[in-house]
DNA sequence: GCCAACGTTGGC
DNA sequence: GCCAACGTTGGC
């Protein structure tokens, strides 16, 4: 059985909700990536394999951009916050026998000294086709092509 | 199945 | 705070 090729992703979060520093402060620097409530984003998470790598993107903040790299530490499993009535991610329509929302665990690999800001990405024609840069894109989880992954790394 | 209304996202 | 873009909902 051939080993599946490693996939690359981008995961977006508002730093006020969950930042790369929050992740850095967790035991073993591992945390569930909870609260995804969009089917397309969920489907991408369910396609993730342990060991895949993802950019950690901060949105809705003074300097939106990529702040580091995480790895997938645990593959998709039901997001417990959907059943927690006190959580803002509670979903009354989700059935515990068939959970609607899933999450993965991420492990902090690198927090960059110099983040690659959105303004920088927009100036580089090599990454112009990245999903995150496309007009109107709002998906919180997107796949990243390997050539784009390498281009971003070169901008650190 | 269509589509208007509404809510959310996210850069600026 | 503004507003364009998009996803979801619900009436028909």
Short mmCIF file of C-alpha atoms (C1' of nucleotides) in Angstrom, two decimals:
data_model
loop_
_atom_site.label_atom_id
_atom_site.label_comp_id
_atom_site.label_asym_id
_atom_site.label_seq_id
_atom_site.Cartn_x
_atom_site.Cartn_y
_atom_site.Cartn_z
CA UNK A 1 0.00 0.00 0.00
CA UNK A 2 1.59 3.23 -1.14
CA UNK A 3 1.71 6.00 1.38
CA UNK A 4 -0.65 8.80 0.45
CA UNK A 5 1.02 11.99 -0.56
CA UNK A 6 1.02 14.68 2.06
CA UNK A 7 -1.55 17.36 1.48
CA UNK A 8 -1.31 21.06 2.22
CA UNK A 9 -4.01 23.30 3.64
CA UNK A 10 -4.77 26.75 4.97
CA UNK A 11 -6.76 27.21 8.16
CA UNK A 12 -8.21 30.59 8.99
CA UNK A 13 -9.10 31.94 12.39
CA UNK A 14 -9.83 35.28 13.96
CA UNK A 15 -7.04 35.77 16.50
CA UNK A 16 -9.52 37.07 19.04
CA UNK A 17 -11.27 33.70 18.89
CA UNK A 18 -8.23 31.45 18.51
CA UNK A 19 -4.72 32.62 17.67
CA UNK A 20 -1.40 30.96 17.03
CA UNK A 21 -0.35 32.14 20.49
CA UNK A 22 -3.33 30.36 22.02
CA UNK A 23 -2.17 27.21 20.30
CA UNK A 24 1.40 27.74 21.51
CA UNK A 25 0.16 27.92 25.10
CA UNK A 26 -1.68 24.56 24.98
CA UNK A 27 -0.19 21.41 26.50
CA UNK A 28 2.00 19.75 23.87
CA UNK A 29 0.95 22.64 21.61
CA UNK A 30 -2.04 20.62 20.44
CA UNK A 31 -5.63 21.81 20.20
CA UNK A 32 -8.91 20.86 18.57
CA UNK A 33 -9.87 23.13 15.67
CA UNK A 34 -13.49 23.54 16.65
CA UNK A 35 -16.34 25.73 15.50
CA UNK A 36 -16.23 25.13 11.74
CA UNK A 37 -19.85 25.50 10.63
CA UNK A 38 -19.58 25.51 6.87
CA UNK A 39 -20.07 22.31 4.89
CA UNK A 40 -17.35 22.91 2.34
CA UNK A 41 -14.81 23.74 5.03
CA UNK A 42 -15.94 20.71 7.01
CA UNK A 43 -15.52 18.47 3.99
CA UNK A 44 -11.96 19.68 3.54
CA UNK A 45 -11.24 18.92 7.18
CA UNK A 46 -12.66 15.44 6.74
CA UNK A 47 -10.24 14.92 3.85
CA UNK A 48 -7.23 15.76 6.01
CA UNK A 49 -4.80 13.02 6.96
CA UNK A 50 -2.56 12.83 9.99
CA UNK A 51 0.71 14.54 9.18
CA UNK A 52 -0.74 16.95 6.63
CA UNK A 53 0.52 20.51 7.00
CA UNK A 54 -1.49 23.72 7.12
CA UNK A 55 -0.80 27.42 7.18
CA UNK A 56 -2.26 29.20 10.21
CA UNK A 57 -3.97 32.35 8.91
CA UNK A 58 -5.22 35.23 11.04
CA UNK A 59 -8.23 37.08 9.65
CA UNK A 60 -10.29 40.09 10.77
CA UNK A 61 -7.36 41.69 12.53
CA UNK A 62 -5.00 44.64 11.92
CA UNK A 63 -2.53 42.54 9.94
CA UNK A 64 -4.21 39.59 8.28
CA UNK A 65 -1.81 36.96 7.02
CA UNK A 66 -0.07 33.65 7.59
CA UNK A 67 1.59 33.38 10.98
CA UNK A 68 2.96 29.86 10.97
CA UNK A 69 2.47 26.19 10.24
CA UNK A 70 0.50 23.47 12.00
CA UNK A 71 0.31 19.74 11.38
CA UNK A 72 -2.76 17.55 11.62
CA UNK A 73 -2.35 15.61 14.85
CA UNK A 74 -5.72 13.83 14.81
CA UNK A 75 -8.02 13.20 11.88
CA UNK A 76 -11.65 14.35 11.77
CA UNK A 77 -13.94 13.43 14.66
CA UNK A 78 -17.21 14.95 15.91
CA UNK A 79 -16.93 18.54 17.14
CA UNK A 80 -18.17 18.40 20.73
CA UNK A 81 -19.15 22.08 20.78
CA UNK A 82 -22.14 21.37 18.53
CA UNK A 83 -23.82 19.57 21.46
CA UNK A 84 -22.85 22.10 24.13
CA UNK A 85 -25.79 24.39 24.74
CA UNK A 86 -23.51 26.96 26.32
CA UNK A 87 -21.22 27.12 23.32
CA UNK A 88 -21.71 29.71 20.63
CA UNK A 89 -21.17 26.85 18.21
CA UNK A 90 -24.13 24.88 19.57
CA UNK A 91 -26.28 23.43 16.78
CA UNK A 92 -29.74 22.28 17.90
CA UNK A 93 -30.26 20.53 14.59
CA UNK A 94 -27.28 18.22 14.91
CA UNK A 95 -28.08 14.68 15.97
CA UNK A 96 -25.53 12.96 18.27
CA UNK A 97 -26.07 9.71 16.37
CA UNK A 98 -25.08 11.46 13.18
CA UNK A 99 -23.03 14.52 14.08
CA UNK A 100 -23.17 17.25 11.51
CA UNK A 101 -19.87 18.94 12.35
CA UNK A 102 -16.38 17.58 12.68
CA UNK A 103 -13.02 18.90 13.72
CA UNK A 104 -9.37 17.88 13.66
CA UNK A 105 -6.60 18.37 16.19
CA UNK A 106 -3.71 20.56 15.13
CA UNK A 107 -0.17 20.69 16.44
CA UNK A 108 1.93 23.82 16.24
CA UNK A 109 4.97 23.22 14.06
CA UNK A 110 6.30 26.72 13.47
CA UNK A 111 5.38 30.18 14.59
CA UNK A 112 7.13 32.51 12.20
CA UNK A 113 9.20 35.42 13.40
CA UNK A 114 8.01 37.30 10.33
CA UNK A 115 4.46 36.46 9.26
CA UNK A 116 3.63 36.53 5.57
CA UNK A 117 0.98 39.22 5.46
CA UNK A 118 -1.94 39.34 3.08
CA UNK A 119 -0.52 42.55 1.60
CA UNK A 120 2.69 40.66 0.75
CA UNK A 121 0.80 37.73 -0.76
CA UNK A 122 -1.16 40.10 -2.97
CA UNK A 123 2.06 41.47 -4.44
CA UNK A 124 3.42 38.09 -5.50
CA UNK A 125 2.17 36.78 -8.84
CA UNK A 126 3.24 33.23 -7.93
CA UNK A 127 0.42 32.95 -5.40
CA UNK A 128 -2.22 34.97 -7.21
CA UNK A 129 -4.29 31.84 -7.80
CA UNK A 130 -4.36 30.72 -4.17
CA UNK A 131 -7.94 30.16 -3.02
CA UNK A 132 -7.50 32.49 -0.07
CA UNK A 133 -6.67 35.35 -2.43
CA UNK A 134 -9.58 34.87 -4.76
CA UNK A 135 -12.20 37.54 -4.74
CA UNK A 136 -14.98 36.96 -2.28
CA UNK A 137 -13.41 33.88 -0.74
CA UNK A 138 -14.70 33.24 2.77
CA UNK A 139 -13.87 29.59 3.30
CA UNK A 140 -12.08 29.02 6.59
CA UNK A 141 -10.39 25.83 5.38
CA UNK A 142 -8.92 25.57 1.91
CA UNK A 143 -6.51 23.25 0.15
CA UNK A 144 -3.15 24.72 -0.90
CA UNK A 145 -1.26 23.60 -3.96
CA UNK A 146 2.30 22.50 -3.37
CA UNK A 147 3.72 25.22 -5.63
CA UNK A 148 1.84 27.82 -3.61
CA UNK A 149 3.00 26.23 -0.38
CA UNK A 150 6.61 26.54 -1.49
CA UNK A 151 6.15 30.09 -2.73
CA UNK A 152 4.73 31.20 0.61
CA UNK A 153 7.62 29.57 2.47
CA UNK A 154 10.02 31.56 0.33
CA UNK A 155 8.37 34.78 1.47
CA UNK A 156 9.01 34.26 5.16
"C1'" DG B 1 -36.34 23.66 -7.73
"C1'" DC B 2 -36.33 28.70 -7.68
"C1'" DC B 3 -35.08 32.80 -5.58
"C1'" DA B 4 -35.64 36.68 -2.29
"C1'" DA B 5 -34.41 37.71 2.25
"C1'" DC B 6 -31.35 37.42 5.67
"C1'" DG B 7 -27.03 36.57 8.27
"C1'" DT B 8 -22.06 36.21 8.19
"C1'" DT B 9 -17.39 37.01 6.68
"C1'" DG B 10 -13.54 39.78 6.22
"C1'" DG B 11 -10.80 43.46 4.04
"C1'" DC B 12 -10.51 48.14 4.12
"C1'" DG C 1 -18.56 51.27 10.24
"C1'" DC C 2 -19.08 50.11 5.37
"C1'" DC C 3 -20.06 47.03 1.94
"C1'" DA C 4 -19.25 43.27 -1.47
"C1'" DA C 5 -19.58 38.51 -1.65
"C1'" DC C 6 -21.26 34.42 -0.34
"C1'" DG C 7 -24.01 30.59 2.26
"C1'" DT C 8 -28.31 29.30 4.24
"C1'" DT C 9 -33.15 29.43 4.93
"C1'" DG C 10 -37.78 29.08 3.83
"C1'" DG C 11 -41.97 30.29 1.14
"C1'" DC C 12 -43.96 29.08 -2.96
#
